Each structure stands twice: as C-alpha cells, then as structure tokens.
C-alpha cells in the first residue's frame, strides 16, 4: 500500500513510533555494516528540490543508496519549469516518466499536498514553505531519543523565528504527540499569536522559555521568507535571544542543543554552544539518513516484515 508523508500534524502516534523504530533499525544495521537487501522491484525516486538544500537532499540521496533505490535529481533551474511549465504539468510529466515515488521541497506552503494529488503515488514532503518538514521532525525525535532515552515528559523549547519555520511546526507536532511539553520562544513579531493553533506555550522572554528545558532547538532567522520588518536589528535579536552559555544556565544542566541547519553562528547560537558537548547538530544530520530510509520504505510499502 502506498502512503504519503506530508505533515506531522496528520500522522498518528503509532505511525510515528513505527517510523522511528524502523529508522533505529536502519541505523543499527548501517552502523554494523549491514545494508538492507535491495528491493526485488527496482525503485526510482524523484528528488525535486525547488529550494536550496544541503542536508535534506544529500540524506535522501544517501537513503536511496543504502536502500538500493535509484535517486533521480530534479531542480527548478535547468528544467522546463524555467521555460514556463507549471508545477502540475511538471509532476504529470514525472509521473509518466514512471518514477515510483516523489520527494519534493517547494517554497509554497501546501505544494506537497498538490504534488501528491497530481503524482497519485507515494509522496514525501521535504519542506513546503512555512508549513511542514516531517522528515526533519523524525530526525529530531530520533536524536532526542538516542541522547535522552525518552521523549515523554521532556520540556522542548523551540527558539527563534517560529513564524517562518516549517521545522518549528513539524517539531511541535511530533514532540507533543510523543508526550513532551513544547514551548515556542522568541520575539512577538516572530512568535505570533496564531501559534496558539499549534501545541505549545508561547514565551517572549528567553530565560522564561529555557527554564528547566531538556531540549533546546535553535532556529535560523529565515530572512528569505520575511515580508516586512520583523526585527529592529539582528544585533538586538542576538542580545535578547541567542542561545549561549549564559542563556543555558537556567536550562536543565543535561540539556541538549539542536538546530536543523544551516546555522548562522554568532546569531541564534554562539560558537561555544555549537561546538560544545551539549550540541547534537551533527547527530541530527546523520539520523536524517535513517529516518529518510524509513520514510521512503514506508511510503512505497516496502517495509512489510522489516521492522
Ligand atoms: C531547514 C529548512 O529548510 O526548513 N533546514 C533543513 O531542512 N535542515 C531550516 C532552515 O532553512 O532554516
């Protein structure tokens, strides 16, 4: 059976736990030098990136490599979309190129749902506008599980430009569905009251938001998505909201610091934190491969009997 992975909001807890267990199994196998047997049917997976990406694109490619799937790379530039073809016609074309699954990143919120509808087969959202980034949330949850052993009952503070962040939304859903207490922390221009539609409490004061936090997720100021003046200056933002040793004093001494990347060092977090023992950023990157293996197999229905 084919499935789509479009948003954490609509995924039930059993599916989330299943995907995390499958990702952990892939992690153990890959670390032991065992790759899963290639599927009996050859699979080709379209990787459509209409926005820049380093981690997400490479980890989907690496996931395909470990699974024996063939990645077919596609970006807006250099394709017929730069000649005026619509997203709909492009996806219909790819469907008729007989791709088995689609992974898509796009600047518009909701684009992944449209793509899934046009493609009519397994589709994985690799980030759509400010909406969701479900595989990043899976990789963040796997990272917390491996560092902390559990998610239930933890205080998870998501700090920074929540307004423009698809990661904040997907993380809020996954961590709250798994029993953590989520907090959104940042200036009121970047943590608007509409966040009340998401599971989590809102804190405009960094100290209050980090008080007793077990997990601190820093976010980049996503200037490419800002339509108006959201900040008086990035100096002031850094002064009030940077995650650094002084700010972490009120957090749990065992707190871990995460970031989906790309990091803007010296803005949302300082070098000492980014390079310190509490930082789990590079584990998030590696876990990204294993959760994407799980997501692709699950979407394609190749996972039966595997986890
Ligand atoms: C994020 C994204 O693209 O949503 N990065 C990622 O996928 N790891 C976060 C960001 O761009 O700030």
mmCIF file of C-alpha atoms and ligand atoms in Angstrom:
data_model
loop_
_atom_site.group_PDB
_atom_site.id
_atom_site.type_symbol
_atom_site.label_atom_id
_atom_site.label_comp_id
_atom_site.label_asym_id
_atom_site.label_seq_id
_atom_site.Cartn_x
_atom_site.Cartn_y
_atom_site.Cartn_z
ATOM 1 C CA UNK A 1 0.000 0.000 0.000
ATOM 2 C CA UNK A 2 1.345 3.452 -0.914
ATOM 3 C CA UNK A 3 1.336 6.232 1.633
ATOM 4 C CA UNK A 4 2.239 9.909 1.656
ATOM 5 C CA UNK A 5 4.329 11.618 4.325
ATOM 6 C CA UNK A 6 3.186 15.215 4.041
ATOM 7 C CA UNK A 7 2.756 16.539 7.579
ATOM 8 C CA UNK A 8 3.363 15.512 11.179
ATOM 9 C CA UNK A 9 0.062 17.112 12.094
ATOM 10 C CA UNK A 10 -1.855 14.318 10.390
ATOM 11 C CA UNK A 11 0.310 11.372 11.357
ATOM 12 C CA UNK A 12 -0.909 9.219 14.214
ATOM 13 C CA UNK A 13 1.313 8.268 17.123
ATOM 14 C CA UNK A 14 1.510 4.598 16.061
ATOM 15 C CA UNK A 15 2.866 5.569 12.647
ATOM 16 C CA UNK A 16 5.372 7.986 14.207
ATOM 17 C CA UNK A 17 6.610 5.318 16.598
ATOM 18 C CA UNK A 18 6.771 2.768 13.804
ATOM 19 C CA UNK A 19 8.820 5.113 11.593
ATOM 20 C CA UNK A 20 11.207 5.874 14.475
ATOM 21 C CA UNK A 21 11.638 2.166 15.235
ATOM 22 C CA UNK A 22 12.335 1.464 11.577
ATOM 23 C CA UNK A 23 14.854 4.330 11.440
ATOM 24 C CA UNK A 24 16.602 2.972 14.548
ATOM 25 C CA UNK A 25 16.764 -0.471 12.921
ATOM 26 C CA UNK A 26 18.355 1.041 9.796
ATOM 27 C CA UNK A 27 20.803 2.960 11.980
ATOM 28 C CA UNK A 28 21.860 -0.224 13.791
ATOM 29 C CA UNK A 29 22.191 -2.140 10.521
ATOM 30 C CA UNK A 30 24.172 0.569 8.734
ATOM 31 C CA UNK A 31 26.461 1.065 11.744
ATOM 32 C CA UNK A 32 27.039 -2.706 11.870
ATOM 33 C CA UNK A 33 27.969 -2.631 8.177
ATOM 34 C CA UNK A 34 24.784 -4.423 7.051
ATOM 35 C CA UNK A 35 22.712 -2.674 4.431
ATOM 36 C CA UNK A 36 19.122 -3.761 3.875
ATOM 37 C CA UNK A 37 18.774 -6.125 0.925
ATOM 38 C CA UNK A 38 17.899 -4.200 -2.238
ATOM 39 C CA UNK A 39 14.194 -4.494 -3.065
ATOM 40 C CA UNK A 40 13.196 -7.160 -5.560
ATOM 41 C CA UNK A 41 11.490 -4.487 -7.671
ATOM 42 C CA UNK A 42 13.790 -1.648 -8.768
ATOM 43 C CA UNK A 43 12.608 1.690 -7.433
ATOM 44 C CA UNK A 44 13.323 5.131 -8.796
ATOM 45 C CA UNK A 45 12.707 8.089 -6.532
ATOM 46 C CA UNK A 46 12.357 11.624 -7.912
ATOM 47 C CA UNK A 47 14.105 14.197 -5.700
ATOM 48 C CA UNK A 48 12.524 17.519 -6.677
ATOM 49 C CA UNK A 49 14.185 20.434 -4.951
ATOM 50 C CA UNK A 50 12.797 23.802 -5.951
ATOM 51 C CA UNK A 51 14.559 25.434 -2.968
ATOM 52 C CA UNK A 52 18.157 25.187 -1.822
ATOM 53 C CA UNK A 53 19.130 22.264 0.356
ATOM 54 C CA UNK A 54 22.274 20.597 1.648
ATOM 55 C CA UNK A 55 21.348 18.185 4.445
ATOM 56 C CA UNK A 56 17.897 17.126 3.276
ATOM 57 C CA UNK A 57 18.827 16.478 -0.332
ATOM 58 C CA UNK A 58 22.060 14.630 0.454
ATOM 59 C CA UNK A 59 20.407 12.474 3.108
ATOM 60 C CA UNK A 60 17.576 11.467 0.776
ATOM 61 C CA UNK A 61 20.217 10.504 -1.809
ATOM 62 C CA UNK A 62 22.182 8.590 0.787
ATOM 63 C CA UNK A 63 18.969 6.890 1.995
ATOM 64 C CA UNK A 64 18.272 5.783 -1.597
ATOM 65 C CA UNK A 65 21.814 4.488 -1.874
ATOM 66 C CA UNK A 66 21.515 2.334 1.272
ATOM 67 C CA UNK A 67 18.100 1.012 0.175
ATOM 68 C CA UNK A 68 19.183 0.163 -3.360
ATOM 69 C CA UNK A 69 16.756 2.746 -4.799
ATOM 70 C CA UNK A 70 17.750 4.976 -7.689
ATOM 71 C CA UNK A 71 17.513 8.726 -6.957
ATOM 72 C CA UNK A 72 16.518 10.905 -9.908
ATOM 73 C CA UNK A 73 17.510 14.505 -9.191
ATOM 74 C CA UNK A 74 15.470 17.404 -10.436
ATOM 75 C CA UNK A 75 15.553 21.123 -9.668
ATOM 76 C CA UNK A 76 13.573 24.091 -10.998
ATOM 77 C CA UNK A 77 16.615 25.567 -12.724
ATOM 78 C CA UNK A 78 17.667 23.634 -15.772
ATOM 79 C CA UNK A 79 14.211 22.047 -16.163
ATOM 80 C CA UNK A 80 11.229 23.024 -18.297
ATOM 81 C CA UNK A 81 9.817 24.953 -15.335
ATOM 82 C CA UNK A 82 12.282 27.692 -16.217
ATOM 83 C CA UNK A 83 10.562 27.687 -19.658
ATOM 84 C CA UNK A 84 7.167 28.350 -18.090
ATOM 85 C CA UNK A 85 5.846 24.850 -17.415
ATOM 86 C CA UNK A 86 3.500 24.700 -14.419
ATOM 87 C CA UNK A 87 4.123 22.552 -11.337
ATOM 88 C CA UNK A 88 1.083 20.472 -12.286
ATOM 89 C CA UNK A 89 2.340 19.724 -15.808
ATOM 90 C CA UNK A 90 5.841 19.035 -14.487
ATOM 91 C CA UNK A 91 4.533 16.498 -11.978
ATOM 92 C CA UNK A 92 2.258 14.842 -14.545
ATOM 93 C CA UNK A 93 5.337 14.559 -16.774
ATOM 94 C CA UNK A 94 7.379 12.939 -13.997
ATOM 95 C CA UNK A 95 4.545 10.533 -13.288
ATOM 96 C CA UNK A 96 4.655 9.446 -16.917
ATOM 97 C CA UNK A 97 8.439 9.055 -16.668
ATOM 98 C CA UNK A 98 7.415 6.160 -14.403
ATOM 99 C CA UNK A 99 9.030 7.370 -11.174
ATOM 100 C CA UNK A 100 7.927 5.201 -8.245
ATOM 101 C CA UNK A 101 7.990 7.882 -5.542
ATOM 102 C CA UNK A 102 8.366 11.613 -5.261
ATOM 103 C CA UNK A 103 10.240 13.696 -2.685
ATOM 104 C CA UNK A 104 9.616 17.418 -3.026
ATOM 105 C CA UNK A 105 10.787 20.682 -1.482
ATOM 106 C CA UNK A 106 8.988 23.829 -2.568
ATOM 107 C CA UNK A 107 8.729 27.448 -1.400
ATOM 108 C CA UNK A 108 4.909 27.377 -1.218
ATOM 109 C CA UNK A 109 3.058 26.043 1.810
ATOM 110 C CA UNK A 110 0.738 23.255 0.663
ATOM 111 C CA UNK A 111 2.739 22.457 -2.502
ATOM 112 C CA UNK A 112 3.493 18.928 -1.253
ATOM 113 C CA UNK A 113 -0.217 18.126 -0.962
ATOM 114 C CA UNK A 114 -0.790 19.322 -4.518
ATOM 115 C CA UNK A 115 2.186 17.305 -5.749
ATOM 116 C CA UNK A 116 0.827 14.167 -4.044
ATOM 117 C CA UNK A 117 -2.517 14.694 -5.731
ATOM 118 C CA UNK A 118 -1.004 15.188 -9.203
ATOM 119 C CA UNK A 119 1.519 12.390 -8.809
ATOM 120 C CA UNK A 120 -1.031 9.933 -7.434
ATOM 121 C CA UNK A 121 1.669 7.819 -5.791
ATOM 122 C CA UNK A 122 3.886 7.848 -2.710
ATOM 123 C CA UNK A 123 4.996 11.397 -1.980
ATOM 124 C CA UNK A 124 7.249 12.699 0.796
ATOM 125 C CA UNK A 125 7.322 16.368 1.751
ATOM 126 C CA UNK A 126 10.917 17.606 2.072
ATOM 127 C CA UNK A 127 9.732 21.048 3.257
ATOM 128 C CA UNK A 128 6.909 23.193 1.851
ATOM 129 C CA UNK A 129 7.109 26.916 2.547
ATOM 130 C CA UNK A 130 6.310 27.688 6.177
ATOM 131 C CA UNK A 131 4.085 24.643 6.501
ATOM 132 C CA UNK A 132 5.884 21.397 7.433
ATOM 133 C CA UNK A 133 9.112 19.408 7.181
ATOM 134 C CA UNK A 134 8.111 15.988 8.554
ATOM 135 C CA UNK A 135 11.364 14.100 7.966
ATOM 136 C CA UNK A 136 13.324 16.787 9.852
ATOM 137 C CA UNK A 137 10.947 16.252 12.784
ATOM 138 C CA UNK A 138 11.580 12.496 12.653
ATOM 139 C CA UNK A 139 15.318 13.065 12.665
ATOM 140 C CA UNK A 140 14.996 15.476 15.610
ATOM 141 C CA UNK A 141 12.881 12.977 17.560
ATOM 142 C CA UNK A 142 15.354 10.146 16.844
ATOM 143 C CA UNK A 143 18.181 12.390 18.065
ATOM 144 C CA UNK A 144 16.383 13.197 21.322
ATOM 145 C CA UNK A 145 15.565 9.515 21.824
ATOM 146 C CA UNK A 146 19.171 8.483 21.377
ATOM 147 C CA UNK A 147 20.558 11.240 23.644
ATOM 148 C CA UNK A 148 17.834 11.206 26.313
ATOM 149 C CA UNK A 149 16.329 7.704 26.049
ATOM 150 C CA UNK A 150 12.785 9.105 26.034
ATOM 151 C CA UNK A 151 10.625 11.989 24.827
ATOM 152 C CA UNK A 152 7.631 11.745 27.124
ATOM 153 C CA UNK A 153 7.651 14.384 29.843
ATOM 154 C CA UNK A 154 10.592 16.405 28.444
ATOM 155 C CA UNK A 155 10.485 20.190 28.102
ATOM 156 C CA UNK A 156 11.316 21.074 24.499
ATOM 157 C CA UNK A 157 11.994 24.776 23.812
ATOM 158 C CA UNK A 158 11.966 25.879 20.160
ATOM 159 C CA UNK A 159 13.737 29.242 19.976
ATOM 160 C CA UNK A 160 13.803 31.881 17.249
ATOM 161 C CA UNK A 161 11.974 32.570 14.020
ATOM 162 C CA UNK A 162 8.997 30.310 14.657
ATOM 163 C CA UNK A 163 6.733 32.281 12.307
ATOM 164 C CA UNK A 164 8.607 31.312 9.132
ATOM 165 C CA UNK A 165 9.719 27.859 10.230
ATOM 166 C CA UNK A 166 8.273 24.631 8.871
ATOM 167 C CA UNK A 167 10.650 22.798 11.221
ATOM 168 C CA UNK A 168 9.067 24.501 14.259
ATOM 169 C CA UNK A 169 5.627 23.329 13.152
ATOM 170 C CA UNK A 170 6.624 19.717 12.430
ATOM 171 C CA UNK A 171 8.725 19.541 15.612
ATOM 172 C CA UNK A 172 5.880 20.929 17.728
ATOM 173 C CA UNK A 173 3.570 18.214 16.421
ATOM 174 C CA UNK A 174 5.962 15.299 16.780
ATOM 175 C CA UNK A 175 7.211 16.211 20.255
ATOM 176 C CA UNK A 176 3.771 16.975 21.643
ATOM 177 C CA UNK A 177 2.271 13.817 20.125
ATOM 178 C CA UNK A 178 5.041 11.854 21.821
ATOM 179 C CA UNK A 179 4.250 13.423 25.207
ATOM 180 C CA UNK A 180 6.755 16.295 25.524
ATOM 181 C CA UNK A 181 5.857 19.837 26.630
ATOM 182 C CA UNK A 182 6.606 22.204 23.768
ATOM 183 C CA UNK A 183 7.470 25.894 24.209
ATOM 184 C CA UNK A 184 7.803 28.491 21.457
ATOM 185 C CA UNK A 185 10.328 31.167 22.401
ATOM 186 C CA UNK A 186 11.150 34.382 20.524
ATOM 187 C CA UNK A 187 10.146 37.992 19.894
ATOM 188 C CA UNK A 188 6.416 38.544 19.438
ATOM 189 C CA UNK A 189 6.968 39.545 15.782
ATOM 190 C CA UNK A 190 8.347 36.045 15.134
ATOM 191 C CA UNK A 191 6.126 34.070 17.510
ATOM 192 C CA UNK A 192 2.695 35.364 16.589
ATOM 193 C CA UNK A 193 -0.467 34.620 18.497
ATOM 194 C CA UNK A 194 -1.620 32.273 15.686
ATOM 195 C CA UNK A 195 0.910 29.851 17.145
ATOM 196 C CA UNK A 196 -1.810 29.170 19.668
ATOM 197 C CA UNK A 197 -3.254 26.853 16.984
ATOM 198 C CA UNK A 198 -0.145 24.699 17.471
ATOM 199 C CA UNK A 199 0.554 22.550 20.502
ATOM 200 C CA UNK A 200 2.831 24.559 22.787
ATOM 201 C CA UNK A 201 3.103 27.522 25.136
ATOM 202 C CA UNK A 202 4.402 30.917 23.975
ATOM 203 C CA UNK A 203 7.273 32.748 25.726
ATOM 204 C CA UNK A 204 8.682 36.116 24.703
ATOM 205 C CA UNK A 205 11.390 36.004 27.359
ATOM 206 C CA UNK A 206 14.331 33.686 26.661
ATOM 207 C CA UNK A 207 15.047 32.958 30.324
ATOM 208 C CA UNK A 208 11.449 32.022 30.982
ATOM 209 C CA UNK A 209 11.338 29.830 27.864
ATOM 210 C CA UNK A 210 14.576 27.995 28.697
ATOM 211 C CA UNK A 211 13.817 27.497 32.385
ATOM 212 C CA UNK A 212 14.225 23.753 33.057
ATOM 213 C CA UNK A 213 14.357 22.932 29.325
ATOM 214 C CA UNK A 214 15.700 19.466 28.444
ATOM 215 C CA UNK A 215 15.940 20.125 24.716
ATOM 216 C CA UNK A 216 16.654 23.492 23.093
ATOM 217 C CA UNK A 217 16.039 23.710 19.354
ATOM 218 C CA UNK A 218 17.524 26.859 17.778
ATOM 219 C CA UNK A 219 16.186 28.218 14.507
ATOM 220 C CA UNK A 220 17.710 30.476 11.856
ATOM 221 C CA UNK A 221 16.215 33.880 11.064
ATOM 222 C CA UNK A 222 14.648 32.945 7.731
ATOM 223 C CA UNK A 223 15.076 36.287 6.018
ATOM 224 C CA UNK A 224 14.150 34.896 2.599
ATOM 225 C CA UNK A 225 10.598 34.355 3.903
ATOM 226 C CA UNK A 226 10.212 37.658 5.776
ATOM 227 C CA UNK A 227 7.823 40.004 4.009
ATOM 228 C CA UNK A 228 8.057 43.009 6.336
ATOM 229 C CA UNK A 229 10.261 44.340 9.133
ATOM 230 C CA UNK A 230 10.205 41.620 11.794
ATOM 231 C CA UNK A 231 13.304 42.731 13.684
ATOM 232 C CA UNK A 232 14.692 46.094 14.675
ATOM 233 C CA UNK A 233 18.211 44.719 14.188
ATOM 234 C CA UNK A 234 19.920 41.371 14.231
ATOM 235 C CA UNK A 235 22.227 42.752 16.977
ATOM 236 C CA UNK A 236 19.263 43.304 19.226
ATOM 237 C CA UNK A 237 17.854 39.857 18.365
ATOM 238 C CA UNK A 238 21.191 38.249 19.255
ATOM 239 C CA UNK A 239 21.348 40.137 22.538
ATOM 240 C CA UNK A 240 17.876 39.017 23.565
ATOM 241 C CA UNK A 241 17.542 35.530 22.067
ATOM 242 C CA UNK A 242 20.956 33.982 21.390
ATOM 243 C CA UNK A 243 21.355 30.513 22.907
ATOM 244 C CA UNK A 244 24.728 30.598 24.668
ATOM 245 C CA UNK A 245 26.267 29.519 27.943
ATOM 246 C CA UNK A 246 24.676 32.362 29.926
ATOM 247 C CA UNK A 247 21.212 31.660 28.495
ATOM 248 C CA UNK A 248 21.539 27.919 29.124
ATOM 249 C CA UNK A 249 22.249 28.487 32.837
ATOM 250 C CA UNK A 250 18.518 28.227 33.594
ATOM 251 C CA UNK A 251 18.030 25.087 31.461
ATOM 252 C CA UNK A 252 18.461 21.535 32.707
ATOM 253 C CA UNK A 253 22.275 21.108 33.119
ATOM 254 C CA UNK A 254 21.931 17.985 30.935
ATOM 255 C CA UNK A 255 20.010 19.859 28.233
ATOM 256 C CA UNK A 256 20.886 19.159 24.626
ATOM 257 C CA UNK A 257 21.040 21.873 21.964
ATOM 258 C CA UNK A 258 19.814 21.177 18.450
ATOM 259 C CA UNK A 259 19.477 23.077 15.161
ATOM 260 C CA UNK A 260 18.060 21.836 11.835
ATOM 261 C CA UNK A 261 20.785 23.781 9.991
ATOM 262 C CA UNK A 262 22.001 25.813 8.294
ATOM 263 C CA UNK A 263 23.326 27.542 11.434
ATOM 264 C CA UNK A 264 24.124 31.227 11.493
ATOM 265 C CA UNK A 265 26.852 31.112 14.115
ATOM 266 C CA UNK A 266 27.035 34.172 16.312
ATOM 267 C CA UNK A 267 23.335 34.937 15.754
ATOM 268 C CA UNK A 268 20.931 32.263 17.051
ATOM 269 C CA UNK A 269 23.703 30.413 18.914
ATOM 270 C CA UNK A 270 27.339 31.103 19.716
ATOM 271 C CA UNK A 271 30.395 29.099 18.671
ATOM 272 C CA UNK A 272 30.989 27.631 22.132
ATOM 273 C CA UNK A 273 27.469 26.150 22.156
ATOM 274 C CA UNK A 274 27.593 24.994 18.534
ATOM 275 C CA UNK A 275 30.894 23.183 19.152
ATOM 276 C CA UNK A 276 30.223 22.093 22.740
ATOM 277 C CA UNK A 277 29.272 18.687 24.171
ATOM 278 C CA UNK A 278 25.590 19.618 24.568
ATOM 279 C CA UNK A 279 25.233 20.205 20.839
ATOM 280 C CA UNK A 280 23.597 17.376 18.841
ATOM 281 C CA UNK A 281 23.527 19.056 15.425
ATOM 282 C CA UNK A 282 25.744 16.550 13.616
ATOM 283 C CA UNK A 283 23.777 13.625 15.078
ATOM 284 C CA UNK A 284 20.627 15.231 13.659
ATOM 285 C CA UNK A 285 22.339 15.224 10.253
ATOM 286 C CA UNK A 286 23.281 11.538 10.408
ATOM 287 C CA UNK A 287 19.910 10.497 11.829
ATOM 288 C CA UNK A 288 18.379 12.314 8.862
ATOM 289 C CA UNK A 289 19.618 9.493 6.627
ATOM 290 C CA UNK A 290 17.996 6.731 8.685
ATOM 291 C CA UNK A 291 14.623 8.442 9.077
ATOM 292 C CA UNK A 292 14.543 9.093 5.325
ATOM 293 C CA UNK A 293 15.260 5.406 4.670
ATOM 294 C CA UNK A 294 12.280 4.599 6.906
ATOM 295 C CA UNK A 295 10.083 7.264 5.284
ATOM 296 C CA UNK A 296 10.822 6.083 1.725
ATOM 297 C CA UNK A 297 10.239 2.417 2.511
ATOM 298 C CA UNK A 298 7.063 3.217 4.407
ATOM 299 C CA UNK A 299 5.730 5.440 1.618
ATOM 300 C CA UNK A 300 6.500 2.801 -1.004
ATOM 301 C CA UNK A 301 5.119 -0.036 1.119
ATOM 302 C CA UNK A 302 8.490 -1.827 1.007
ATOM 303 C CA UNK A 303 8.725 -2.073 4.779
ATOM 304 C CA UNK A 304 6.486 -5.054 5.413
ATOM 305 C CA UNK A 305 8.230 -7.637 7.530
ATOM 306 C CA UNK A 306 11.176 -5.289 8.024
ATOM 307 C CA UNK A 307 10.658 -3.646 11.397
HETATM 308 C C1 LIG B 1 15.528 23.840 7.327
HETATM 309 C C2 LIG B 1 14.563 24.006 6.197
HETATM 310 O O1 LIG B 1 14.934 24.055 5.018
HETATM 311 O O2 LIG B 1 13.389 24.074 6.514
HETATM 312 N N1 LIG B 1 16.703 23.167 7.031
HETATM 313 C C3 LIG B 1 16.714 21.816 6.830
HETATM 314 O O3 LIG B 1 15.981 21.268 6.056
HETATM 315 N N2 LIG B 1 17.562 21.081 7.558
HETATM 316 C C4 LIG B 1 15.678 25.047 8.172
HETATM 317 C C5 LIG B 1 16.126 26.341 7.563
HETATM 318 O O4 LIG B 1 16.179 26.531 6.352
HETATM 319 O O5 LIG B 1 16.405 27.241 8.355
#
